Short mmCIF file of C-alpha atoms and ligand atoms in Angstrom, two decimals:
data_model
loop_
_atom_site.label_atom_id
_atom_site.label_comp_id
_atom_site.label_asym_id
_atom_site.label_seq_id
_atom_site.Cartn_x
_atom_site.Cartn_y
_atom_site.Cartn_z
CA MET A 4 -31.90 -8.64 41.49
CA GLY A 5 -34.85 -11.10 41.66
CA GLN A 6 -36.67 -11.61 44.86
CA ALA A 7 -36.12 -14.60 47.01
CA PRO A 8 -38.51 -17.49 46.07
CA GLU A 9 -40.61 -17.27 49.28
CA ALA A 10 -40.88 -13.46 49.08
CA CYS A 11 -41.88 -13.90 45.36
CA ALA A 12 -44.48 -16.48 46.09
CA ALA A 13 -45.83 -14.35 49.01
CA ALA A 14 -46.02 -11.29 46.69
CA ASN A 15 -48.01 -13.32 44.17
CA ASN A 16 -50.14 -15.20 46.71
CA GLY A 17 -48.55 -18.38 45.63
CA HIS A 18 -49.52 -17.92 41.93
CA GLY A 19 -47.02 -17.46 39.14
CA GLU A 20 -43.47 -16.07 39.23
CA CYS A 21 -42.14 -12.63 39.69
CA GLU A 22 -40.67 -11.01 36.60
CA VAL A 23 -37.21 -9.59 37.07
CA VAL A 24 -37.59 -5.93 36.12
CA PHE A 25 -34.27 -4.59 37.48
CA ASP A 26 -30.92 -6.43 37.55
CA ARG A 27 -27.22 -5.72 37.53
CA PRO A 28 -25.66 -5.18 34.07
CA GLU A 29 -24.02 -8.35 32.91
CA CYS A 30 -20.55 -6.71 32.62
CA MET A 31 -20.58 -5.74 36.29
CA THR A 32 -19.33 -8.10 39.14
CA ASP A 33 -21.41 -8.74 42.28
CA LYS A 34 -18.75 -7.27 44.63
CA VAL A 35 -20.14 -5.02 47.19
CA MET A 36 -18.88 -1.45 46.47
CA HIS A 37 -16.57 0.32 48.87
CA TYR A 38 -18.07 3.73 48.39
CA CYS A 39 -19.55 5.66 51.28
CA PRO A 40 -23.38 5.75 51.64
CA GLY A 41 -24.95 8.43 49.41
CA CYS A 42 -21.85 8.61 47.06
CA THR A 43 -22.78 8.85 43.47
CA HIS A 44 -19.60 6.98 42.14
CA GLY A 45 -21.67 3.78 42.43
CA ILE A 46 -24.58 5.18 40.21
CA ILE A 47 -22.09 6.33 37.60
CA HIS A 48 -20.39 2.86 37.69
CA ARG A 49 -23.77 1.23 36.96
CA LEU A 50 -24.32 3.77 34.05
CA VAL A 51 -20.99 2.70 32.61
CA GLY A 52 -21.95 -0.91 32.92
CA GLU A 53 -25.42 -0.28 31.30
CA MET A 54 -23.70 1.28 28.41
CA ILE A 55 -21.19 -1.36 27.76
CA ASP A 56 -24.09 -3.94 27.74
CA GLU A 57 -26.29 -1.76 25.59
CA PHE A 58 -23.70 -1.26 22.95
CA GLY A 59 -22.42 -4.92 23.13
CA LEU A 60 -18.83 -3.73 23.75
CA PHE A 61 -17.93 -6.12 26.47
CA GLU A 62 -15.39 -8.20 24.46
CA ARG A 63 -13.43 -5.11 23.17
CA THR A 64 -13.62 -2.74 26.10
CA VAL A 65 -10.50 -1.47 28.02
CA GLY A 66 -11.20 0.91 30.90
CA VAL A 67 -8.60 2.98 32.65
CA CYS A 68 -8.99 3.63 36.39
CA PRO A 69 -7.59 6.72 38.26
CA VAL A 70 -6.37 7.46 41.69
CA GLY A 71 -8.93 8.63 44.16
CA CYS A 72 -11.88 6.82 45.59
CA SER A 73 -12.51 5.15 42.27
CA VAL A 74 -9.05 3.57 42.23
CA PHE A 75 -10.66 0.15 42.66
CA ALA A 76 -13.23 0.52 39.83
CA PHE A 77 -11.64 -2.41 38.14
CA GLU A 78 -13.09 -4.73 40.86
CA TYR A 79 -16.64 -3.95 39.76
CA PHE A 80 -16.42 -4.77 35.97
CA HIS A 81 -15.75 -8.04 34.20
CA PHE A 82 -14.10 -6.38 31.17
CA ASP A 83 -10.44 -5.49 31.09
CA MET A 84 -9.26 -2.44 33.11
CA ILE A 85 -5.87 -0.86 33.68
CA GLU A 86 -4.84 1.18 36.68
CA ALA A 87 -3.15 4.38 35.65
CA SER A 88 -0.79 6.16 37.95
CA HIS A 89 -1.72 9.69 39.22
CA GLY A 90 -3.55 11.65 36.53
CA ARG A 91 -2.06 9.68 33.71
CA ALA A 92 -5.39 7.90 32.59
CA ALA A 93 -5.76 9.93 29.38
CA ALA A 94 -2.15 9.12 28.45
CA VAL A 95 -2.70 5.40 29.12
CA ALA A 96 -6.01 5.38 27.29
CA THR A 97 -4.18 7.11 24.31
CA ALA A 98 -1.70 4.37 24.15
CA VAL A 99 -4.21 1.63 24.32
CA LYS A 100 -6.37 3.08 21.66
CA ARG A 101 -3.47 3.71 19.25
CA ALA A 102 -2.15 0.26 19.76
CA ASP A 103 -5.49 -1.34 19.03
CA PRO A 104 -7.98 1.08 17.45
CA ASN A 105 -10.65 -1.54 17.39
CA ARG A 106 -10.83 -1.46 21.25
CA PHE A 107 -13.48 0.64 23.02
CA VAL A 108 -11.51 2.69 25.50
CA PHE A 109 -12.60 4.80 28.29
CA THR A 110 -11.13 6.62 31.38
CA TYR A 111 -13.03 7.05 34.66
CA GLN A 112 -11.52 9.97 36.64
CA GLY A 113 -12.25 12.21 39.67
CA ASP A 114 -11.68 15.93 39.50
CA GLY A 115 -8.38 15.67 41.49
CA ASP A 116 -7.06 13.05 39.15
CA LEU A 117 -8.25 14.74 35.85
CA ALA A 118 -8.20 18.39 36.53
CA ALA A 119 -5.27 18.74 39.04
CA ILE A 120 -2.68 15.99 38.97
CA GLY A 121 -3.50 15.02 35.36
CA LEU A 122 -4.55 18.26 33.87
CA ALA A 123 -1.86 18.29 31.11
CA GLU A 124 -2.58 14.72 29.95
CA SER A 125 -6.40 15.57 29.84
CA VAL A 126 -6.05 18.82 27.82
CA HIS A 127 -3.40 17.40 25.45
CA ALA A 128 -5.49 14.17 24.75
CA ALA A 129 -8.39 16.56 24.03
CA ALA A 130 -6.27 18.77 21.95
CA ARG A 131 -4.99 15.92 19.85
CA GLY A 132 -8.56 14.58 19.35
CA GLU A 133 -7.65 11.17 20.82
CA ASN A 134 -10.44 8.84 19.96
CA ILE A 135 -11.28 7.93 23.58
CA CYS A 136 -14.15 8.53 26.02
CA VAL A 137 -13.60 10.24 29.29
CA PHE A 138 -16.11 9.82 32.13
CA PHE A 139 -15.27 12.65 34.66
CA VAL A 140 -16.68 12.47 38.08
CA ASN A 141 -16.69 16.01 39.56
CA ASN A 142 -17.47 16.10 43.12
CA GLY A 143 -15.53 19.35 43.84
CA ILE A 144 -13.08 17.87 46.32
CA TYR A 145 -10.40 15.34 46.87
CA GLY A 146 -12.53 12.53 48.40
CA MET A 147 -10.10 9.74 49.08
CA THR A 148 -7.37 11.61 50.71
CA GLY A 149 -9.29 13.57 53.24
CA GLY A 150 -11.18 16.39 51.64
CA GLN A 151 -8.65 18.81 50.27
CA MET A 152 -9.45 21.56 47.94
CA ALA A 153 -9.72 20.55 44.27
CA PRO A 154 -9.53 22.71 41.09
CA THR A 155 -13.32 22.41 41.07
CA SER A 156 -14.06 23.27 44.65
CA LEU A 157 -16.52 26.15 44.69
CA ILE A 158 -15.73 29.73 45.67
CA GLY A 159 -16.22 29.91 49.51
CA GLN A 160 -16.19 25.99 49.78
CA LYS A 161 -14.67 24.90 53.05
CA THR A 162 -12.19 22.15 52.70
CA THR A 163 -9.26 20.78 54.91
CA THR A 164 -6.94 22.96 52.98
CA SER A 165 -9.25 25.95 52.77
CA PRO A 166 -10.91 25.90 56.15
CA ARG A 167 -12.15 29.58 55.87
CA GLY A 168 -13.51 28.70 52.36
CA ARG A 169 -11.86 28.75 48.91
CA ASP A 170 -10.65 32.37 48.34
CA PRO A 171 -10.38 33.11 44.61
CA GLY A 172 -7.76 35.74 45.36
CA ILE A 173 -5.48 33.05 46.58
CA ALA A 174 -6.62 29.97 44.79
CA GLY A 175 -8.24 31.34 41.67
CA PRO A 176 -11.83 30.49 40.76
CA PRO A 177 -12.79 26.86 40.02
CA ILE A 178 -11.74 25.36 36.62
CA GLY A 179 -14.79 24.46 34.50
CA VAL A 180 -13.27 21.50 32.51
CA CYS A 181 -16.02 21.47 29.85
CA GLU A 182 -15.69 25.38 29.39
CA MET A 183 -11.93 24.95 29.24
CA LEU A 184 -11.96 22.27 26.51
CA SER A 185 -14.62 23.80 24.51
CA SER A 186 -12.29 25.91 22.46
CA LEU A 187 -10.34 22.84 21.13
CA PRO A 188 -11.36 21.94 17.48
CA ALA A 189 -10.52 18.14 17.86
CA VAL A 190 -13.02 17.71 20.66
CA ALA A 191 -16.01 15.71 19.29
CA TYR A 192 -18.35 15.87 22.35
CA LEU A 193 -18.47 17.60 25.74
CA ALA A 194 -21.42 17.46 28.23
CA ARG A 195 -22.21 17.93 31.86
CA VAL A 196 -24.95 16.38 33.95
CA PRO A 197 -25.94 16.31 37.76
CA ILE A 198 -26.54 12.87 39.05
CA THR A 199 -29.27 13.82 41.29
CA SER A 200 -32.60 12.53 40.01
CA PRO A 201 -34.08 9.78 37.81
CA LYS A 202 -34.54 12.43 35.15
CA ASN A 203 -30.97 13.54 35.29
CA ILE A 204 -29.65 10.06 35.23
CA HIS A 205 -31.76 9.45 32.08
CA THR A 206 -30.07 12.54 30.52
CA ALA A 207 -26.73 11.13 31.65
CA ARG A 208 -27.44 7.94 29.70
CA LYS A 209 -28.24 10.06 26.54
CA TYR A 210 -25.02 11.94 26.88
CA MET A 211 -23.05 8.72 27.39
CA ARG A 212 -24.56 7.16 24.29
CA THR A 213 -23.48 10.16 22.23
CA ALA A 214 -19.94 10.16 23.70
CA ILE A 215 -19.59 6.37 22.90
CA ARG A 216 -21.01 6.96 19.37
CA ALA A 217 -18.22 9.63 19.04
CA GLN A 218 -15.60 7.02 19.53
CA LEU A 219 -17.34 4.20 17.52
CA GLU A 220 -17.73 6.73 14.62
CA ARG A 221 -13.99 7.69 15.09
CA LYS A 222 -14.94 11.37 15.56
CA GLY A 223 -12.50 12.16 18.42
CA PHE A 224 -12.30 12.98 22.03
CA ALA A 225 -15.48 12.82 24.04
CA LEU A 226 -16.04 13.69 27.75
CA VAL A 227 -19.12 13.48 29.90
CA GLU A 228 -18.81 15.35 33.18
CA PHE A 229 -21.02 14.01 36.10
CA LEU A 230 -21.85 16.43 39.00
CA SER A 231 -21.32 13.93 41.88
CA THR A 232 -21.71 13.91 45.60
CA CYS A 233 -19.22 13.42 48.34
CA PRO A 234 -21.34 13.50 51.44
CA VAL A 235 -18.62 12.51 53.74
CA GLN A 236 -15.97 15.13 52.77
CA TRP A 237 -18.83 17.72 52.23
CA GLY A 238 -20.03 17.05 55.85
CA MET A 239 -23.64 16.63 54.61
CA THR A 240 -26.19 13.88 54.64
CA PRO A 241 -26.64 12.15 51.24
CA ILE A 242 -30.02 13.94 50.70
CA LYS A 243 -28.52 17.39 51.58
CA ALA A 244 -25.59 16.62 49.26
CA MET A 245 -28.03 15.99 46.41
CA GLU A 246 -29.79 19.20 47.16
CA HIS A 247 -26.51 21.02 47.37
CA ILE A 248 -25.79 19.98 43.78
CA ASP A 249 -29.24 21.06 42.43
CA LYS A 250 -29.28 24.35 44.27
CA THR A 251 -25.57 25.48 44.44
CA VAL A 252 -23.10 23.48 42.43
CA VAL A 253 -25.07 23.92 39.09
CA GLN A 254 -24.76 27.69 39.49
CA THR A 255 -21.00 27.36 38.84
CA PHE A 256 -21.05 24.31 36.79
CA LYS A 257 -23.79 24.68 34.30
CA PRO A 258 -25.26 21.39 33.02
CA GLY A 259 -25.75 20.81 29.28
CA VAL A 260 -24.05 19.88 26.01
CA PHE A 261 -21.11 22.07 25.19
CA ILE A 262 -19.79 20.52 22.08
CA ASP A 263 -21.55 17.99 19.87
CA ARG A 264 -19.94 17.21 16.52
CA VAL A 265 -21.41 13.74 16.55
CA THR A 266 -25.19 14.25 16.25
CA PRO A 267 -26.09 15.37 12.67
CA PRO A 268 -27.78 18.76 12.57
CA LYS A 269 -31.68 18.38 12.53
CA GLU A 270 -33.12 19.01 9.06
CA THR A 271 -35.32 22.23 9.32
CA THR A 272 -38.79 22.45 7.68
CA ALA A 273 -38.98 26.13 8.21
CA PRO A 274 -38.98 28.15 4.88
CA ALA A 275 -35.84 30.01 4.13
CA VAL A 276 -35.78 33.52 5.41
CA GLU A 277 -34.89 36.00 2.61
CA ARG A 278 -32.21 38.25 3.95
CA THR A 279 -31.72 41.93 2.96
CA ALA A 280 -28.04 42.94 2.78
CA VAL A 281 -27.46 45.93 5.05
CA ALA A 282 -23.73 45.99 5.02
CA PRO A 283 -22.10 47.96 2.01
C1 TPP B 330 1.24 13.45 42.60
C2 TPP B 330 0.21 13.13 43.64
N1 TPP B 330 -0.61 14.06 43.91
C3 TPP B 330 -1.66 13.78 44.81
C4 TPP B 330 -1.62 12.48 45.50
C5 TPP B 330 -2.66 12.11 46.45
N2 TPP B 330 -3.92 11.69 45.96
C6 TPP B 330 -4.33 10.46 45.57
S1 TPP B 330 -5.90 10.30 45.38
C7 TPP B 330 -6.12 11.98 45.51
C8 TPP B 330 -7.44 12.57 45.48
C9 TPP B 330 -8.24 12.25 44.31
O1 TPP B 330 -9.39 12.92 44.33
P1 TPP B 330 -10.31 12.87 43.12
O2 TPP B 330 -9.66 12.58 41.88
O3 TPP B 330 -11.20 14.19 43.11
O4 TPP B 330 -11.29 11.60 43.39
P2 TPP B 330 -12.29 11.37 44.53
O5 TPP B 330 -11.52 10.65 45.66
O6 TPP B 330 -12.95 12.62 44.98
O7 TPP B 330 -13.29 10.33 43.95
C10 TPP B 330 -4.96 12.60 45.89
C11 TPP B 330 -4.79 14.03 46.15
C12 TPP B 330 -0.75 11.63 45.14
N3 TPP B 330 -0.84 10.42 45.74
N4 TPP B 330 0.20 11.85 44.23
S1 SF4 B 331 -14.98 9.95 50.33
FE1 SF4 B 331 -16.55 11.01 49.04
S2 SF4 B 331 -16.11 10.44 46.85
FE2 SF4 B 331 -15.07 9.00 48.26
S3 SF4 B 331 -16.39 7.27 48.43
FE3 SF4 B 331 -16.76 8.59 50.22
S4 SF4 B 331 -18.51 9.96 49.50
FE4 SF4 B 331 -17.66 8.99 47.70
#
């Protein structure tokens, strides 16, 4: 956003005009977001907006919103968005993409929506290699409905439905969505990134670009998982919540690229190694 003219003039001692160096993506509305302070849903929304602008996809994008705190995501973007009922975002996105393959189609989903209520839709869309992008916001809890345990809650994590901490003997260990989908041959791209620092946000952009290219090049299903905060339901300050991801959450949910069938392999300049057969 540009500065007010008076502030701008003061900053320049009355000479010249301020250059706008940071602005809202064109495809985003100026509506004030409803998210709690310190929630990274807003950052991830912005990343989505930046990507749609960068790839020039505004005219042909259809986004699919979930249930959960991001249920109102459609209010923050100018392009077309559809509200899917509980967990059905991947199925709705499948229908849109198959009906009009020229559309750029993505879903935006929390872990309750994608990995609990909509697990079957998510896995089968990936197994079929649907040519869609999934932006998966993993904050390890049901944010919107009061902080219940999610499939992604950590072992020992206290939630309203696991007040003594998640017991894997009762609830099983957390589901790693990237790990689970990694065995599916029709998946084109899978990556996970924490949204905790400018460096990691830069990495998130890189992963999102590859996921979008997967769809534009018709390579199949692509998912980027964001390790996101929920300071309110975690009972932490925003800064503690960021530290919690970097120190603790990443130990269970390892960041990185899991599957990449989009980026061509780098040509190697190393001389070929002669191999001696050892087997009979
Ligand atoms: C079938 C069904 N299951 C559960 C719910 C309640 N519900 C709506 S949103 C939500 C939580 C979604 O959490 P998540 O997807 O993790 O998103 P967050 O709010 O954390 O961003 C739940 C449990 C429901 N309405 N219907
Ligand atoms: S409840 Fe959690 S996920 Fe929902 S807006 Fe607040 S901080 Fe974000």
